mmCIF file with all atom_site columns, C-alpha atoms in Angstrom:
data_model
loop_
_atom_site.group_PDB
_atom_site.id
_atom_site.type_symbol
_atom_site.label_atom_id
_atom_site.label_alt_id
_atom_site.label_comp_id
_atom_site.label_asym_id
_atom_site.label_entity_id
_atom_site.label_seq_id
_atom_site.pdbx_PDB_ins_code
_atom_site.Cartn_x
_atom_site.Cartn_y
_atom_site.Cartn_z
_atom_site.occupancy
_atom_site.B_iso_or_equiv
_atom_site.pdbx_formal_charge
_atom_site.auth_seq_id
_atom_site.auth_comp_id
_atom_site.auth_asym_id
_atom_site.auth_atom_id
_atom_site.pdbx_PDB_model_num
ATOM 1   C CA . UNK A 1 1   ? -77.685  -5.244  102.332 1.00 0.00 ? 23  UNK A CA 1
ATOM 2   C CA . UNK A 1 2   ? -80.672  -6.024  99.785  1.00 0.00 ? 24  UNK A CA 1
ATOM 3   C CA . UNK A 1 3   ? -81.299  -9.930  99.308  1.00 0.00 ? 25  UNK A CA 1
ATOM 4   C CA . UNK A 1 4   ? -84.278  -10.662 96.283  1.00 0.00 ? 26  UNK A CA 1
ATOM 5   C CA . UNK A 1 5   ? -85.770  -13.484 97.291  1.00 0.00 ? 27  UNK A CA 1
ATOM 6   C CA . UNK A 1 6   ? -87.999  -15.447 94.777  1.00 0.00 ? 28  UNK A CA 1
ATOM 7   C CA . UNK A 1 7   ? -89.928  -18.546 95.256  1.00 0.00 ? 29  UNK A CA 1
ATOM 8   C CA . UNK A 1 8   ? -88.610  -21.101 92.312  1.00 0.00 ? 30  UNK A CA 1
ATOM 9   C CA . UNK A 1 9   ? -89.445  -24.439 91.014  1.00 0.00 ? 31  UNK A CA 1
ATOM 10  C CA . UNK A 1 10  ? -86.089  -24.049 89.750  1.00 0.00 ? 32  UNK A CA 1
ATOM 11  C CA . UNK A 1 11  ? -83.116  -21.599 88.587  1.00 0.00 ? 33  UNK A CA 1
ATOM 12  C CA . UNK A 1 12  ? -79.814  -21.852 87.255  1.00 0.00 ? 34  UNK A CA 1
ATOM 13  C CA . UNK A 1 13  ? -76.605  -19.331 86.588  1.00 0.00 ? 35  UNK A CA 1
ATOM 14  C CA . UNK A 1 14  ? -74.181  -20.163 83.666  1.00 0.00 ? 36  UNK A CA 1
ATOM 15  C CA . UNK A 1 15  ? -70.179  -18.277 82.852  1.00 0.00 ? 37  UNK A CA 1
ATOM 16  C CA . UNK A 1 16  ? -69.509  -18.798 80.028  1.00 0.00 ? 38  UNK A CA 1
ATOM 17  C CA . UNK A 1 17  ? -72.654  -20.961 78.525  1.00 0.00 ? 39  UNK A CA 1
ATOM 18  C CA . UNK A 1 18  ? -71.258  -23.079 81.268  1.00 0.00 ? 40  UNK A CA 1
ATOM 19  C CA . UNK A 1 19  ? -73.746  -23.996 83.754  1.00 0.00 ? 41  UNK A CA 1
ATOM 20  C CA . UNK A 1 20  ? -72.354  -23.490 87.245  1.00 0.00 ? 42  UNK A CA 1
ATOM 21  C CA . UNK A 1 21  ? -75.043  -23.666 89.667  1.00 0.00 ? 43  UNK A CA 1
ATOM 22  C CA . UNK A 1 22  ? -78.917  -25.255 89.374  1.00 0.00 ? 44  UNK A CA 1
ATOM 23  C CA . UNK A 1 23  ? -81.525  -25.458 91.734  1.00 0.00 ? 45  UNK A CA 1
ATOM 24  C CA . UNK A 1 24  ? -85.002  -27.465 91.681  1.00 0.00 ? 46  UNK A CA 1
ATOM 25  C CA . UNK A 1 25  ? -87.360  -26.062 94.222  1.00 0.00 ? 47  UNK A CA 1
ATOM 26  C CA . UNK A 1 26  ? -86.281  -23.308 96.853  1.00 0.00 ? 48  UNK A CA 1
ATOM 27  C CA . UNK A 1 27  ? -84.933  -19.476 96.698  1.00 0.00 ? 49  UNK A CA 1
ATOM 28  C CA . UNK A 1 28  ? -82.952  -17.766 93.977  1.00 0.00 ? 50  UNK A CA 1
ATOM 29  C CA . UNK A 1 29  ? -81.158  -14.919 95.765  1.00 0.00 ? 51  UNK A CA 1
ATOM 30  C CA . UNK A 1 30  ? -79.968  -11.936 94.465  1.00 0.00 ? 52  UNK A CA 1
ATOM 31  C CA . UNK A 1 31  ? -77.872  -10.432 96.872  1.00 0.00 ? 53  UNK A CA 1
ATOM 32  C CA . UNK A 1 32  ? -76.525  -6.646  96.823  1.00 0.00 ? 54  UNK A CA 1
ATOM 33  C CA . UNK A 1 33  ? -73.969  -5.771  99.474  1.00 0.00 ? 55  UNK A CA 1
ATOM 34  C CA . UNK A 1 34  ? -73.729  -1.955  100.233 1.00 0.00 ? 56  UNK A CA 1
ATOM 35  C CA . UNK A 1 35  ? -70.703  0.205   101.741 1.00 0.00 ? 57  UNK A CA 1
ATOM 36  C CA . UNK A 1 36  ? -72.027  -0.238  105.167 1.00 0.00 ? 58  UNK A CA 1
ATOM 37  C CA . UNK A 1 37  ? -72.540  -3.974  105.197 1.00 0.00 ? 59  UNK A CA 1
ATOM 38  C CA . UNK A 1 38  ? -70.856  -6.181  108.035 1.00 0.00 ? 60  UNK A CA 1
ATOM 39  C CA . UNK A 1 39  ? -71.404  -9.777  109.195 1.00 0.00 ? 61  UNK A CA 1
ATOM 40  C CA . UNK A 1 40  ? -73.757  -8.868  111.581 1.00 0.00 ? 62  UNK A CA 1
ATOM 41  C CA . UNK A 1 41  ? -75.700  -7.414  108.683 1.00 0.00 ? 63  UNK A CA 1
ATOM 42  C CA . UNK A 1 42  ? -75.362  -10.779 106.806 1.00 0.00 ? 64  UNK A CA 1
ATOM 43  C CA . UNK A 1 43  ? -76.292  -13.008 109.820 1.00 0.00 ? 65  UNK A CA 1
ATOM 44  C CA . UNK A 1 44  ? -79.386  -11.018 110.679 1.00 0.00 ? 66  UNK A CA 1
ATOM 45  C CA . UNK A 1 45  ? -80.707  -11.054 106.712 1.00 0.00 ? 67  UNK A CA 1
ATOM 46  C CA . UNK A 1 46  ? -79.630  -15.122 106.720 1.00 0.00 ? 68  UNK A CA 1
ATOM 47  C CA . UNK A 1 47  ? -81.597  -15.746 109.450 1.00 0.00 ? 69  UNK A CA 1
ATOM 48  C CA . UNK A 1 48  ? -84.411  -14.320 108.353 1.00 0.00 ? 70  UNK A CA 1
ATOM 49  C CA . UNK A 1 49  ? -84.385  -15.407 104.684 1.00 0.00 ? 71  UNK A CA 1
ATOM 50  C CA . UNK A 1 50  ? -84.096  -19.183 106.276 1.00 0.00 ? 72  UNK A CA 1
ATOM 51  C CA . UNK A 1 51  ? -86.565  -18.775 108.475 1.00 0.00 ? 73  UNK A CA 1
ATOM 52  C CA . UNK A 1 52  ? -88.990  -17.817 105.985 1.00 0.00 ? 74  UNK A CA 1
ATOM 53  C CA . UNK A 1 53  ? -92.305  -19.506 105.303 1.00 0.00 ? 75  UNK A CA 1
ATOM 54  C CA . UNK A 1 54  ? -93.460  -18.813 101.785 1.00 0.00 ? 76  UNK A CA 1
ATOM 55  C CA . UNK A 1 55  ? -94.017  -22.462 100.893 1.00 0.00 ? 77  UNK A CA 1
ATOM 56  C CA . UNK A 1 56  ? -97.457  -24.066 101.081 1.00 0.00 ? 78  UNK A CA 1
ATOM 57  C CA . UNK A 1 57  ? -99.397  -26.229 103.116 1.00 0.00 ? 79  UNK A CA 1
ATOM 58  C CA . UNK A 1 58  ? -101.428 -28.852 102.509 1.00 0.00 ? 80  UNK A CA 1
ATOM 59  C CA . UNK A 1 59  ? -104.429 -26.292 103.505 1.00 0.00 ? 81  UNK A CA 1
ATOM 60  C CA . UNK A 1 60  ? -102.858 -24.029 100.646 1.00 0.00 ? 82  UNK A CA 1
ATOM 61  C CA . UNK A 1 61  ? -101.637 -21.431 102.979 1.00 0.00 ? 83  UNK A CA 1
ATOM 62  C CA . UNK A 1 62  ? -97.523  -19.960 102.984 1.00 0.00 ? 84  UNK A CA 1
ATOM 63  C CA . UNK A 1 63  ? -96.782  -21.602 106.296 1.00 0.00 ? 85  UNK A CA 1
ATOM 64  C CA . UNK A 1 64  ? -93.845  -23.604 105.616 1.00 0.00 ? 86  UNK A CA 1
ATOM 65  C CA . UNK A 1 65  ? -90.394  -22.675 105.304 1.00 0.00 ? 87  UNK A CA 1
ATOM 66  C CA . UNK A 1 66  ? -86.916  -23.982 103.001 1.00 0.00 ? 88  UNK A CA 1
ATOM 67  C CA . UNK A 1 67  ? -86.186  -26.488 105.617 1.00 0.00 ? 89  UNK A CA 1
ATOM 68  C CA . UNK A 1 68  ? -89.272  -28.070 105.603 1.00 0.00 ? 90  UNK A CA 1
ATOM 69  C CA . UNK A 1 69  ? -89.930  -28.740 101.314 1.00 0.00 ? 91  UNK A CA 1
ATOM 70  C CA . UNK A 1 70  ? -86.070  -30.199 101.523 1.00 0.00 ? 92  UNK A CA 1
ATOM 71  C CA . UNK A 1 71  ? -85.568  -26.731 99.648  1.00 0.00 ? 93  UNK A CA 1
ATOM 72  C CA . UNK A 1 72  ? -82.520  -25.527 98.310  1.00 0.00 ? 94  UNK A CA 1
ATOM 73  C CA . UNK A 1 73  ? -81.020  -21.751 97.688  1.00 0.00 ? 95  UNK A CA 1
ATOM 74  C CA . UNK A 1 74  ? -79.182  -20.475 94.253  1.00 0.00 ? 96  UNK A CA 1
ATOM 75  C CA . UNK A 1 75  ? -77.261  -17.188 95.521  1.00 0.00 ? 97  UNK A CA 1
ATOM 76  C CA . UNK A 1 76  ? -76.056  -14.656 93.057  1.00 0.00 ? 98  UNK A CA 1
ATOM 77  C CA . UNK A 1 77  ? -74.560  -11.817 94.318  1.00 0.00 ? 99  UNK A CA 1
ATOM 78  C CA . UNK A 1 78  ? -75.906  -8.479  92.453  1.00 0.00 ? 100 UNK A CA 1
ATOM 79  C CA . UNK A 1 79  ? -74.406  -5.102  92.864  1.00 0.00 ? 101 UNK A CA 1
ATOM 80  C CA . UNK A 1 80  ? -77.071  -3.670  90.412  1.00 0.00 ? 102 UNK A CA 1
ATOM 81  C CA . UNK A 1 81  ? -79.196  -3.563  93.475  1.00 0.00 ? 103 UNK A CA 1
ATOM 82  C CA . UNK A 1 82  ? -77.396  -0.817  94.726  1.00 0.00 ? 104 UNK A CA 1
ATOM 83  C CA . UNK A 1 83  ? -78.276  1.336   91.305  1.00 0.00 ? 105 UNK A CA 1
ATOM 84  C CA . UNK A 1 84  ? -79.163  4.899   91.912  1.00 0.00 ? 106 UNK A CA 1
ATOM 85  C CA . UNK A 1 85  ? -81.264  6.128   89.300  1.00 0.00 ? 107 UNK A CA 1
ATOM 86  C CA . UNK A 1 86  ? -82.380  9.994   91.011  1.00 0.00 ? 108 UNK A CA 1
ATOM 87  C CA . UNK A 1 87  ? -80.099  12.306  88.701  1.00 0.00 ? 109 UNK A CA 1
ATOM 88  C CA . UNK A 1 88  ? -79.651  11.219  84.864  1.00 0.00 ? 110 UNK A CA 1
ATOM 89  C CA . UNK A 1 89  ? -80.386  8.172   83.096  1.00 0.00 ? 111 UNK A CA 1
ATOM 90  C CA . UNK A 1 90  ? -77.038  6.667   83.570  1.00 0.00 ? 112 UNK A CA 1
ATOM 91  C CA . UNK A 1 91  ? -77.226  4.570   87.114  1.00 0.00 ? 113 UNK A CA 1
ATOM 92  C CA . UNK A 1 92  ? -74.387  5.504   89.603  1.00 0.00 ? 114 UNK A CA 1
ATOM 93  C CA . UNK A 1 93  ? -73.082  2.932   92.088  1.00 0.00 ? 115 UNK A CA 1
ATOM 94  C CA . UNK A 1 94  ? -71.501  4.386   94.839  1.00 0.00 ? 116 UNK A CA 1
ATOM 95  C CA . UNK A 1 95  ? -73.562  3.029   97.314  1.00 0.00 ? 117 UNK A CA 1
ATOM 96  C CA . UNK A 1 96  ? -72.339  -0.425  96.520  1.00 0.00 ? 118 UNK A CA 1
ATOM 97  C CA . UNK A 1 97  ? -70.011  -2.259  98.550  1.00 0.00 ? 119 UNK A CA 1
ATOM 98  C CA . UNK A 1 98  ? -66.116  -2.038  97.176  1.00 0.00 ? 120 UNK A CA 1
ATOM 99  C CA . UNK A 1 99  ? -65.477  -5.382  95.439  1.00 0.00 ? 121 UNK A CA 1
ATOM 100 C CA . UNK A 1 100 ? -62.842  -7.137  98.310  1.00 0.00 ? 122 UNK A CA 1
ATOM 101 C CA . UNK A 1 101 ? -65.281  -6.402  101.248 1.00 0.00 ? 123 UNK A CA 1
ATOM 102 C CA . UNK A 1 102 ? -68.749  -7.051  99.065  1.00 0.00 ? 124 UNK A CA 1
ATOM 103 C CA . UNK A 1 103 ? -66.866  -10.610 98.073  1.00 0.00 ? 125 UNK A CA 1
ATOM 104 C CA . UNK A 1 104 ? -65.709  -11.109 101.392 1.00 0.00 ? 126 UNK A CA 1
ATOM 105 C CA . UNK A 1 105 ? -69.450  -10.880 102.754 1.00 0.00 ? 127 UNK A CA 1
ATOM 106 C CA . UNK A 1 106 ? -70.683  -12.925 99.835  1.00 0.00 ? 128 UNK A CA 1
ATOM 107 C CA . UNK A 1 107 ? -68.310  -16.007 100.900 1.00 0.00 ? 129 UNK A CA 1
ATOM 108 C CA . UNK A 1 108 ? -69.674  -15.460 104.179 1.00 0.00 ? 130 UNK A CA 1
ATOM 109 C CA . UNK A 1 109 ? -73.185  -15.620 103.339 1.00 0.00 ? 131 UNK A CA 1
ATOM 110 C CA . UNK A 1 110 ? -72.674  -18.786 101.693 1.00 0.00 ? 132 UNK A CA 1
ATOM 111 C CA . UNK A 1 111 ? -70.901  -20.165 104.330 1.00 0.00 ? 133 UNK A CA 1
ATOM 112 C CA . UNK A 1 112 ? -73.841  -19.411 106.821 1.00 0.00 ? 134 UNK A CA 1
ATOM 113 C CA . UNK A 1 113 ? -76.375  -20.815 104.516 1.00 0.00 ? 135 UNK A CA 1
ATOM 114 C CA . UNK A 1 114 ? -74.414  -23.817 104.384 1.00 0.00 ? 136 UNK A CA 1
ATOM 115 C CA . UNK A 1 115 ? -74.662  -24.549 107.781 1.00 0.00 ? 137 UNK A CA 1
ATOM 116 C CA . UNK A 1 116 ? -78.636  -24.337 107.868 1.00 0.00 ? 138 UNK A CA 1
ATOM 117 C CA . UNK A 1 117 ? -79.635  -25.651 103.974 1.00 0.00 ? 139 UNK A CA 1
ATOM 118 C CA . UNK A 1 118 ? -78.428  -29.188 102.530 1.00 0.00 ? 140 UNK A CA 1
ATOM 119 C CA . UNK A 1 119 ? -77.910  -27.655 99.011  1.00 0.00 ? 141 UNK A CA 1
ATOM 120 C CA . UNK A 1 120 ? -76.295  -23.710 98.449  1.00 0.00 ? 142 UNK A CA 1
ATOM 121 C CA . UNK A 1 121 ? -75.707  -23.727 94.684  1.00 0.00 ? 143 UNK A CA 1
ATOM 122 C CA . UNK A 1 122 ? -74.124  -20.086 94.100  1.00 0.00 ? 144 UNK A CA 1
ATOM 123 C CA . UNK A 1 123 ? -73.301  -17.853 91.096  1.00 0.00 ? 145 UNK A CA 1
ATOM 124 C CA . UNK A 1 124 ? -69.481  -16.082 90.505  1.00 0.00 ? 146 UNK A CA 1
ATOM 125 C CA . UNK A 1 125 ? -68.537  -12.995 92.153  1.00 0.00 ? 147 UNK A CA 1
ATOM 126 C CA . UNK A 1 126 ? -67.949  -10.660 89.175  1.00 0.00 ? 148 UNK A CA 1
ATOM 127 C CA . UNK A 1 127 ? -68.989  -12.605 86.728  1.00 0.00 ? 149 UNK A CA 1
ATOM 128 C CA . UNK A 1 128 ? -71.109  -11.901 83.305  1.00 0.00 ? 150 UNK A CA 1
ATOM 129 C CA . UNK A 1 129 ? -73.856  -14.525 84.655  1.00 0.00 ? 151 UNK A CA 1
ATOM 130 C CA . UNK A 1 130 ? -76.907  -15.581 83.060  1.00 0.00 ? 152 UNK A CA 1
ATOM 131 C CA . UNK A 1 131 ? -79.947  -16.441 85.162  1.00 0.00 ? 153 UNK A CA 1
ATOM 132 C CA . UNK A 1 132 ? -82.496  -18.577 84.457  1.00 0.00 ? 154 UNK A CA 1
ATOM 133 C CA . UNK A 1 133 ? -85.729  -19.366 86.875  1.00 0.00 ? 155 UNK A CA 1
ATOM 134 C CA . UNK A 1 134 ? -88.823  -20.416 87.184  1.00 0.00 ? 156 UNK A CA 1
ATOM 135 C CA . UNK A 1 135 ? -90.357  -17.800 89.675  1.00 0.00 ? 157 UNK A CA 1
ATOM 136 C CA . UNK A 1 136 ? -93.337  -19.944 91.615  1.00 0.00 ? 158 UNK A CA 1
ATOM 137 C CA . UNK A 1 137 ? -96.351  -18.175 92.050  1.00 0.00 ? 159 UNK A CA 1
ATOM 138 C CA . UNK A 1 138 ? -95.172  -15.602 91.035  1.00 0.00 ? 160 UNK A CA 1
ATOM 139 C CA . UNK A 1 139 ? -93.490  -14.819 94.644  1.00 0.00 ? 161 UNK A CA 1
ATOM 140 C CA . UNK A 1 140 ? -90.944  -12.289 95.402  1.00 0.00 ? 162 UNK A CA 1
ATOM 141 C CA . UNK A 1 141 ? -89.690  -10.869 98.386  1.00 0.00 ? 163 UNK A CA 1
ATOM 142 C CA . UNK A 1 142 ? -87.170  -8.037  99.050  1.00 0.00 ? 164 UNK A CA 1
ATOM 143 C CA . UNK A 1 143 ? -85.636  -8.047  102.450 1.00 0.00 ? 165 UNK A CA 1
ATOM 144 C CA . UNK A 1 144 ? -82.971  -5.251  103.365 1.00 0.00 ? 166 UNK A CA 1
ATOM 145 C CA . UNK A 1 145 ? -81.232  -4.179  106.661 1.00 0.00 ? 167 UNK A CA 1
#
């Protein structure tokens, strides 16, 4: 499991030049589920994403987390991040989770984050999504299991 964590002042996904999810400050989240993924996967990379401190202080220094800016998470899930690019110039994506399972583990991720973070906003499974952000700082952060 891959999660691309940036640091945004805000973000927003649209289907369809509909906008379905928006986000002031807090994390867009690009999530990429692989073959091997489980819940235990998920809870481990949820905890960890939440417990993050990547926000500053009033001393200027990343020592607070999403819980306490009142921050909120956009989560998009993102099979590209599975893309193996060794052989060719066409990516192959074999490594990524099979569509049920990798949906399956999306719903669950929301559903975890929704227990710890007042406001999930959250893209469509499948979808032809267009992201928009404002990456703060710039800050990114890859965490994978």
């Amino acid at each position: 499991m891959k999660f691309v964590i940036q640091r945004v002042t805000h973000a927003s996904v649209r289907v369809d030049s509909e906008v379905i999810g928006t986000i002031e400050k807090g994390f867009l989240v690009l999530i990429g589920i692989s073959q091997t993924d489980n819940r235990e996967t998920a809870d481990s990379l949820v905890k960890k994403m939440t417990g993050l401190r990547i926000f500053e202080d009033e001393n200027g220094k990343t020592n607070l987390s999403l819980k306490d800016v009142d921050g909120s998470l956009l989560l998009i899930s993102q099979f590209t991040l599975y893309a193996n690019c060794k052989k060719g110039n066409r990516p192959s994506f074999i490594e990524a989770g099979e569509p049920k399972m990798a949906e399956e583990l999306y719903e669950y991720i929301i559903a975890e984050c929704k227990k710890q973070v007042p406001n999930v906003q959250r893209g469509s499974f499948g979808a032809d999504m267009k992201v928009e952000l404002c990456n703060d700082g710039p800050f990114t952060i890859i965490l994978e299991s």
